[in-house]
GROMACS .gro file of C-alpha atoms in nm:
model
  369
    1MET     CA    1   3.502   9.293   3.532
    2GLU     CA    2   3.666   9.506   3.263
    3ALA     CA    3   4.013   9.374   3.357
    4PHE     CA    4   3.880   9.018   3.361
    5GLY     CA    5   3.735   9.070   3.014
    6ARG     CA    6   4.071   9.184   2.878
    7ILE     CA    7   4.243   8.883   3.033
    8TRP     CA    8   3.984   8.646   2.886
    9ILE     CA    9   4.025   8.799   2.539
   10ILE     CA   10   4.402   8.757   2.559
   11PHE     CA   11   4.363   8.396   2.676
   12MET     CA   12   4.117   8.307   2.400
   13SER     CA   13   4.332   8.477   2.134
   14THR     CA   14   4.642   8.287   2.249
   15THR     CA   15   4.452   7.959   2.255
   16TYR     CA   16   4.309   8.021   1.908
   17LEU     CA   17   4.652   8.095   1.764
   18GLY     CA   18   4.780   7.780   1.929
   19ILE     CA   19   4.507   7.575   1.764
   20LEU     CA   20   4.594   7.723   1.426
   21SER     CA   21   4.961   7.633   1.471
   22GLY     CA   22   4.886   7.283   1.598
   23HIS     CA   23   5.034   7.349   1.943
   24VAL     CA   24   4.813   7.404   2.247
   25SER     CA   25   4.946   7.375   2.599
   26ALA     CA   26   4.619   7.427   2.785
   27GLU     CA   27   4.288   7.241   2.764
   28PRO     CA   28   4.017   7.481   2.892
   29CYS     CA   29   3.668   7.348   2.958
   30GLY     CA   30   3.773   6.990   2.881
   31ILE     CA   31   3.871   7.062   2.519
   32ARG     CA   32   4.144   6.821   2.407
   33ALA     CA   33   4.465   6.985   2.290
   34THR     CA   34   4.598   6.922   1.941
   35VAL     CA   35   4.963   6.827   1.940
   36ALA     CA   36   5.216   6.836   1.660
   37ARG     CA   37   5.280   6.499   1.501
   38LYS     CA   38   5.630   6.367   1.448
   39ARG     CA   39   5.752   6.327   1.093
   40TYR     CA   40   5.931   5.995   1.089
   41ALA     CA   41   5.974   5.774   0.783
   42MET     CA   42   5.966   5.395   0.775
   43TYR     CA   43   6.060   5.120   0.533
   44VAL     CA   44   5.785   4.866   0.470
   45TRP     CA   45   5.940   4.565   0.302
   46THR     CA   46   5.724   4.287   0.160
   47THR     CA   47   5.746   4.059   0.464
   48GLY     CA   48   5.809   4.101   0.834
   49PHE     CA   49   5.816   3.886   1.146
   50ASP     CA   50   5.464   3.786   1.251
   51ARG     CA   51   5.419   3.678   1.612
   52HIS     CA   52   5.060   3.575   1.535
   53VAL     CA   53   5.182   3.270   1.341
   54PRO     CA   54   5.171   2.966   1.573
   55GLY     CA   55   5.515   2.878   1.706
   56CYS     CA   56   5.670   3.211   1.610
   57ASP     CA   57   5.808   3.303   1.948
   58VAL     CA   58   6.118   3.496   2.056
   59ALA     CA   59   6.343   3.194   1.994
   60LYS     CA   60   6.225   3.178   1.633
   61PHE     CA   61   6.271   3.551   1.603
   62LEU     CA   62   6.631   3.541   1.718
   63GLU     CA   63   6.701   3.272   1.456
   64TRP     CA   64   6.606   3.537   1.198
   65ASN     CA   65   6.505   3.318   0.907
   66SER     CA   66   6.349   3.585   0.688
   67LYS     CA   67   6.251   3.319   0.432
   68GLY     CA   68   6.068   3.106   0.690
   69SER     CA   69   5.700   3.081   0.782
   70CYS     CA   70   5.731   3.338   1.063
   71PHE     CA   71   5.776   3.614   0.805
   72THR     CA   72   5.446   3.703   0.642
   73HIS     CA   73   5.331   3.969   0.397
   74VAL     CA   74   5.286   4.301   0.576
   75TRP     CA   75   5.002   4.465   0.383
   76ASP     CA   76   4.806   4.204   0.184
   77THR     CA   77   4.511   4.190   0.428
   78LYS     CA   78   4.311   4.456   0.608
   79ALA     CA   79   4.421   4.328   0.948
   80LYS     CA   80   4.787   4.362   0.855
   81ARG     CA   81   4.733   4.706   0.707
   82ASP     CA   82   4.553   4.814   1.023
   83TRP     CA   83   4.862   4.703   1.215
   84LEU     CA   84   5.071   4.921   0.984
   85TRP     CA   85   4.846   5.227   1.022
   86ALA     CA   86   4.836   5.192   1.400
   87THR     CA   87   5.215   5.185   1.401
   88CYS     CA   88   5.226   5.499   1.187
   89ASN     CA   89   4.993   5.669   1.435
   90LEU     CA   90   5.183   5.576   1.752
   91PRO     CA   91   5.130   5.886   1.971
   92GLY     CA   92   5.443   6.097   1.989
   93ARG     CA   93   5.622   5.878   1.734
   94GLU     CA   94   5.409   5.935   1.426
   95ILE     CA   95   5.520   5.850   1.074
   96ASP     CA   96   5.436   6.058   0.769
   97ALA     CA   97   5.632   5.879   0.495
   98ILE     CA   98   5.650   5.508   0.416
   99PHE     CA   99   5.850   5.331   0.146
  100VAL     CA  100   5.641   5.029   0.048
  101SER     CA  101   5.771   4.722  -0.132
  102ASP     CA  102   5.588   4.460  -0.345
  103VAL     CA  103   5.444   4.700  -0.602
  104HIS     CA  104   5.648   4.574  -0.897
  105HIS     CA  105   5.465   4.285  -1.061
  106ASN     CA  106   5.110   4.392  -0.980
  107LEU     CA  107   5.162   4.736  -1.135
  108LYS     CA  108   5.358   4.589  -1.426
  109GLU     CA  109   5.069   4.359  -1.510
  110ALA     CA  110   4.827   4.650  -1.515
  111TYR     CA  111   5.066   4.842  -1.743
  112ASN     CA  112   5.106   4.551  -1.985
  113THR     CA  113   4.740   4.446  -2.001
  114GLY     CA  114   4.565   4.777  -1.948
  115ASP     CA  115   4.348   4.603  -1.687
  116CYS     CA  116   4.304   4.811  -1.371
  117ALA     CA  117   4.025   4.589  -1.233
  118THR     CA  118   4.232   4.298  -1.101
  119SER     CA  119   4.235   4.184  -0.739
  120ALA     CA  120   4.603   4.282  -0.719
  121ILE     CA  121   4.525   4.640  -0.816
  122ALA     CA  122   4.232   4.643  -0.574
  123ARG     CA  123   4.475   4.560  -0.291
  124VAL     CA  124   4.706   4.841  -0.399
  125LYS     CA  125   4.413   5.082  -0.401
  126ALA     CA  126   4.309   4.964  -0.055
  127LEU     CA  127   4.664   5.021   0.074
  128LEU     CA  128   4.678   5.373  -0.064
  129THR     CA  129   4.325   5.480   0.025
  130GLU     CA  130   4.346   5.347   0.380
  131GLY     CA  131   4.689   5.497   0.439
  132HIS     CA  132   4.588   5.838   0.312
  133THR     CA  133   4.268   5.846   0.516
  134LYS     CA  134   4.382   5.679   0.839
  135VAL     CA  135   4.723   5.845   0.879
  136PRO     CA  136   4.719   6.227   0.860
  137ASN     CA  137   4.940   6.372   0.584
  138LEU     CA  138   5.094   6.034   0.504
  139LYS     CA  139   5.308   6.014   0.190
  140ILE     CA  140   5.325   5.667   0.038
  141TYR     CA  141   5.615   5.579  -0.191
  142GLY     CA  142   5.632   5.271  -0.409
  143LEU     CA  143   5.968   5.109  -0.334
  144TYR     CA  144   6.197   4.944  -0.589
  145ALA     CA  145   6.518   4.767  -0.494
  146VAL     CA  146   6.679   4.582  -0.783
  147SER     CA  147   7.024   4.705  -0.675
  148ASP     CA  148   7.212   4.641  -0.998
  149ILE     CA  149   7.485   4.856  -1.151
  150ASP     CA  150   7.261   4.958  -1.443
  151VAL     CA  151   7.000   5.098  -1.201
  152SER     CA  152   6.718   4.892  -1.347
  153GLU     CA  153   6.479   5.070  -1.112
  154LYS     CA  154   6.469   5.348  -1.372
  155ASN     CA  155   6.277   5.110  -1.600
  156LEU     CA  156   6.015   5.036  -1.333
  157VAL     CA  157   5.904   5.392  -1.256
  158LYS     CA  158   5.669   5.389  -1.556
  159TYR     CA  159   5.451   5.131  -1.382
  160ILE     CA  160   5.376   5.367  -1.094
  161VAL     CA  161   5.324   5.655  -1.338
  162HIS     CA  162   5.078   5.447  -1.541
  163TYR     CA  163   4.894   5.332  -1.232
  164ASN     CA  164   4.861   5.689  -1.101
  165ASP     CA  165   4.750   5.833  -1.434
  166VAL     CA  166   4.526   5.549  -1.555
  167CYS     CA  167   4.419   5.320  -1.270
  168ALA     CA  168   4.382   5.557  -0.976
  169THR     CA  169   4.048   5.736  -0.965
  170SER     CA  170   4.128   5.986  -0.688
  171LYS     CA  171   4.423   6.149  -0.517
  172ASN     CA  172   4.389   5.909  -0.224
  173GLU     CA  173   4.441   5.614  -0.459
  174ARG     CA  174   4.767   5.751  -0.600
  175PHE     CA  175   5.125   5.695  -0.490
  176ASP     CA  176   5.288   6.013  -0.366
  177GLY     CA  177   5.631   5.909  -0.482
  178VAL     CA  178   5.874   5.643  -0.595
  179ALA     CA  179   6.161   5.532  -0.369
  180THR     CA  180   6.477   5.357  -0.483
  181ASN     CA  181   6.705   5.139  -0.273
  182ASN     CA  182   6.990   5.059  -0.510
  183GLU     CA  183   7.312   4.980  -0.326
  184ALA     CA  184   7.525   4.880  -0.625
  185TYR     CA  185   7.723   5.204  -0.602
  186ALA     CA  186   7.905   5.064  -0.298
  187GLY     CA  187   8.094   4.831  -0.531
  188ILE     CA  188   8.219   5.107  -0.763
  189LYS     CA  189   8.255   5.409  -0.534
  190CYS     CA  190   8.634   5.412  -0.569
  191GLY     CA  191   8.643   5.256  -0.915
  192ASN     CA  192   8.638   5.367  -1.275
  193ILE     CA  193   8.519   5.726  -1.303
  194ASN     CA  194   8.323   5.665  -1.623
  195GLU     CA  195   8.129   5.385  -1.455
  196ARG     CA  196   8.050   5.612  -1.162
  197LEU     CA  197   7.934   5.892  -1.389
  198LYS     CA  198   7.714   5.651  -1.582
  199TYR     CA  199   7.560   5.541  -1.254
  200LEU     CA  200   7.460   5.901  -1.181
  201ASP     CA  201   7.319   5.936  -1.534
  202ASN     CA  202   7.103   5.632  -1.470
  203LEU     CA  203   6.988   5.763  -1.134
  204GLU     CA  204   6.879   6.084  -1.302
  205LYS     CA  205   6.660   5.880  -1.539
  206ILE     CA  206   6.448   5.779  -1.238
  207VAL     CA  207   6.352   6.143  -1.197
  208THR     CA  208   6.303   6.187  -1.572
  209GLU     CA  209   6.057   5.897  -1.574
  210ALA     CA  210   5.877   6.022  -1.264
  211ARG     CA  211   5.826   6.366  -1.420
  212LYS     CA  212   5.631   6.204  -1.704
  213GLN     CA  213   5.334   6.164  -1.471
  214VAL     CA  214   5.045   6.383  -1.586
  215LYS     CA  215   4.821   6.387  -1.278
  216GLY     CA  216   5.022   6.561  -1.008
  217THR     CA  217   5.392   6.533  -0.931
  218LEU     CA  218   5.550   6.199  -0.843
  219LEU     CA  219   5.815   6.264  -0.578
  220THR     CA  220   6.148   6.079  -0.593
  221HIS     CA  221   6.343   5.939  -0.300
  222TYR     CA  222   6.678   5.760  -0.279
  223SER     CA  223   6.868   5.576  -0.007
  224VAL     CA  224   7.244   5.631   0.032
  225SER     CA  225   7.513   5.485   0.253
  226TRP     CA  226   7.691   5.746   0.461
  227HIS     CA  227   8.038   5.667   0.318
  228TRP     CA  228   7.968   5.670  -0.055
  229GLY     CA  229   8.135   6.007  -0.100
  230ARG     CA  230   8.460   5.881   0.054
  231CYS     CA  231   8.746   5.674  -0.086
  232HIS     CA  232   9.027   5.539   0.129
  233GLY     CA  233   8.918   5.755   0.422
  234LYS     CA  234   8.902   6.084   0.229
  235MET     CA  235   8.630   6.276   0.049
  236SER     CA  236   8.627   6.192  -0.321
  237ASN     CA  237   8.501   6.457  -0.563
  238MET     CA  238   8.385   6.399  -0.918
  239THR     CA  239   8.264   6.638  -1.188
  240TRP     CA  240   7.915   6.561  -1.317
  241LYS     CA  241   7.689   6.796  -1.513
  242GLY     CA  242   7.953   7.067  -1.478
  243LYS     CA  243   7.956   7.050  -1.098
  244THR     CA  244   8.244   6.915  -0.887
  245THR     CA  245   8.155   6.764  -0.550
  246ASP     CA  246   8.129   6.423  -0.384
  247VAL     CA  247   7.872   6.170  -0.501
  248SER     CA  248   7.642   6.209  -0.201
  249ARG     CA  249   7.582   6.574  -0.285
  250HIS     CA  250   7.524   6.488  -0.650
  251MET     CA  251   7.260   6.241  -0.532
  252ILE     CA  252   7.100   6.506  -0.313
  253ASP     CA  253   7.084   6.730  -0.621
  254ILE     CA  254   6.912   6.457  -0.825
  255PHE     CA  255   6.634   6.351  -0.589
  256ASP     CA  256   6.358   6.528  -0.398
  257SER     CA  257   6.469   6.359  -0.075
  258ILE     CA  258   6.722   6.105   0.052
  259ASP     CA  259   6.775   5.886   0.353
  260VAL     CA  260   7.120   5.810   0.493
  261GLN     CA  261   7.202   5.464   0.623
  262VAL     CA  262   7.428   5.567   0.911
  263GLY     CA  263   7.511   5.211   1.020
  264TYR     CA  264   7.552   5.291   1.391
  265ILE     CA  265   7.332   5.324   1.700
  266ILE     CA  266   7.515   5.584   1.914
  267TYR     CA  267   7.652   5.936   1.892
  268PRO     CA  268   7.874   6.092   1.775
  269ALA     CA  269   7.901   5.833   1.496
  270ILE     CA  270   7.543   5.897   1.382
  271SER     CA  271   7.573   6.274   1.358
  272ASP     CA  272   7.928   6.258   1.215
  273ARG     CA  273   7.813   6.025   0.941
  274MET     CA  274   7.513   6.242   0.860
  275LYS     CA  275   7.750   6.536   0.813
  276THR     CA  276   7.975   6.327   0.589
  277ALA     CA  277   7.676   6.229   0.375
  278GLY     CA  278   7.575   6.590   0.309
  279TYR     CA  279   7.342   6.687   0.592
  280ASP     CA  280   7.438   7.055   0.577
  281TYR     CA  281   7.411   7.058   0.199
  282ALA     CA  282   7.059   6.911   0.202
  283MET     CA  283   6.953   7.158   0.470
  284ALA     CA  284   7.085   7.449   0.262
  285LEU     CA  285   6.876   7.327  -0.032
  286ASN     CA  286   6.574   7.273   0.193
  287LYS     CA  287   6.554   6.912   0.082
  288PRO     CA  288   6.427   6.645   0.323
  289ILE     CA  289   6.704   6.421   0.457
  290TYR     CA  290   6.635   6.122   0.680
  291THR     CA  291   6.860   5.939   0.925
  292THR     CA  292   6.798   5.569   0.872
  293VAL     CA  293   6.863   5.328   1.157
  294TYR     CA  294   6.844   4.950   1.136
  295THR     CA  295   6.623   4.735   1.357
  296ASN     CA  296   6.669   4.413   1.164
  297LYS     CA  297   6.944   4.166   1.245
  298GLY     CA  298   7.287   4.271   1.119
  299SER     CA  299   7.656   4.239   1.181
  300PRO     CA  300   7.850   4.384   1.355
  301CYS     CA  301   7.604   4.431   1.641
  302GLN     CA  302   7.668   4.806   1.681
  303ILE     CA  303   7.509   4.887   1.347
  304THR     CA  304   7.156   4.783   1.451
  305PHE     CA  305   6.909   4.810   1.736
  306PHE     CA  306   6.826   4.440   1.693
  307PRO     CA  307   6.827   4.270   2.037
  308ASP     CA  308   7.177   4.161   2.144
  309ASP     CA  309   7.264   4.157   2.513
  310THR     CA  310   7.622   4.052   2.438
  311CYS     CA  311   7.705   4.357   2.228
  312ARG     CA  312   7.962   4.595   2.378
  313THR     CA  313   7.761   4.884   2.238
  314LYS     CA  314   7.449   4.899   2.454
  315GLY     CA  315   7.098   5.012   2.364
  316HIS     CA  316   6.920   4.746   2.160
  317ASN     CA  317   6.556   4.827   2.231
  318GLU     CA  318   6.282   5.066   2.124
  319THR     CA  319   6.343   5.309   2.410
  320ALA     CA  320   6.709   5.344   2.312
  321MET     CA  321   6.612   5.404   1.949
  322PHE     CA  322   6.364   5.677   2.042
  323THR     CA  323   6.624   5.834   2.272
  324ILE     CA  324   6.858   5.858   1.973
  325PHE     CA  325   6.582   6.028   1.772
  326ASP     CA  326   6.520   6.273   2.054
  327GLY     CA  327   6.892   6.358   2.053
  328PHE     CA  328   6.906   6.486   1.696
  329SER     CA  329   6.894   6.852   1.801
  330ALA     CA  330   7.154   6.819   2.078
  331ASN     CA  331   7.389   6.650   1.832
  332GLY     CA  332   7.368   6.904   1.552
  333ILE     CA  333   7.128   6.729   1.311
  334SER     CA  334   6.795   6.882   1.412
  335TYR     CA  335   6.694   6.929   1.046
  336ALA     CA  336   6.711   6.553   0.982
  337GLN     CA  337   6.407   6.331   1.023
  338PRO     CA  338   6.428   5.977   1.166
  339CYS     CA  339   6.370   5.677   0.943
  340ILE     CA  340   6.308   5.327   1.081
  341HIS     CA  341   6.434   5.027   0.889
  342TYR     CA  342   6.195   4.853   0.907
  343PHE     CA  343   5.830   4.777   0.995
  344ARG     CA  344   5.810   4.435   1.159
  345GLY     CA  345   6.186   4.388   1.132
  346VAL     CA  346   6.173   4.411   1.507
  347TYR     CA  347   5.989   4.743   1.531
  348SER     CA  348   5.622   4.691   1.624
  349THR     CA  349   5.650   4.311   1.639
  350GLY     CA  350   5.586   4.274   2.010
  351VAL     CA  351   5.785   3.951   2.007
  352HIS     CA  352   6.083   4.059   2.216
  353LEU     CA  353   6.101   4.235   2.551
  354GLY     CA  354   6.171   4.602   2.482
  355TRP     CA  355   5.999   4.600   2.143
  356PRO     CA  356   5.621   4.635   2.199
  357ILE     CA  357   5.360   4.579   1.934
  358HIS     CA  358   5.178   4.884   1.799
  359ASP     CA  359   4.876   4.712   1.653
  360ALA     CA  360   4.517   4.794   1.568
  361THR     CA  361   4.366   4.727   1.911
  362GLY     CA  362   4.311   5.093   1.984
  363SER     CA  363   4.633   5.145   2.174
  364SER     CA  364   4.768   5.372   1.901
  365PRO     CA  365   4.498   5.635   1.828
  366ILE     CA  366   4.544   5.918   1.583
  367VAL     CA  367   4.679   6.219   1.767
  368GLY     CA  368   4.698   6.560   1.605
  369LYS     CA  369   4.690   6.657   1.242
   0.00000   0.00000   0.00000
């Protein structure tokens, strides 16, 4: 009895510590184990393919007319937001950061008029409150993507700051951050050095504007292409703010986190490109860095997981994408976090074999904390 008591104490202590850490391997007496959630990110553009629209079948999907009737707003109704939250809570593939588009004009109107009681602002509040309460530890970033050489996104940050400080009445109603998808640098990456330095100056103004928020800290996120630090096949350094390094590392210095568009769906290209873009540097600074993979239609076919049976590079389905994510550690990028581009591009549409829907029917319950 005495020996049994010691064993039981050890077992209960181990189980308790496991609960505290979020990892429990046993389920004594029918108690459900708490498992660690994944920490994926996902782009949520304004519209996505909607199989619920009559006539929007796989043939229409493969046509990929993103301006057509099969592409509907992804978060303007509760049903669509529930679809989004269920996708974020997919067991074993959970998402804890989303970059959400279509927050420009509604927040701008509130800034210009001082009116926080409009229906547009009510929808924004619903998005934020639901996301923060239905998806554990979710960070929601307002996404801007003007993509001009002057980095006009820097002039839009004030709308999120104003909304958070004036319109939001609780932490759950506030944006956690602002995300920028400005790809204009691709056109000047090997060009005039003064123009490139000015681009970095303008990027820094995004952070300056974000830091003006009074209620809490507005995080900043930026998306980079893996090759921006290279010119003519070689690393290209530039001196900015007294520091000489390639532009990708300057961008890592500027922002709280970045995602890298690797533009490939197999190894070793993915891990090699992450290294080129500053993976080791971000890890040394303890800054989040995401590996962004495409699921929308793109060319050439090997840059995206979009369905294409004719592509010489195989693996154009959800299982293949998740297998790539699971291979981060074995390929030397275990510190990176996966980022899916994008919700209802093909991911979670359920319109094509190999890409199931993760909707609000109860098939994607919240698992873990």
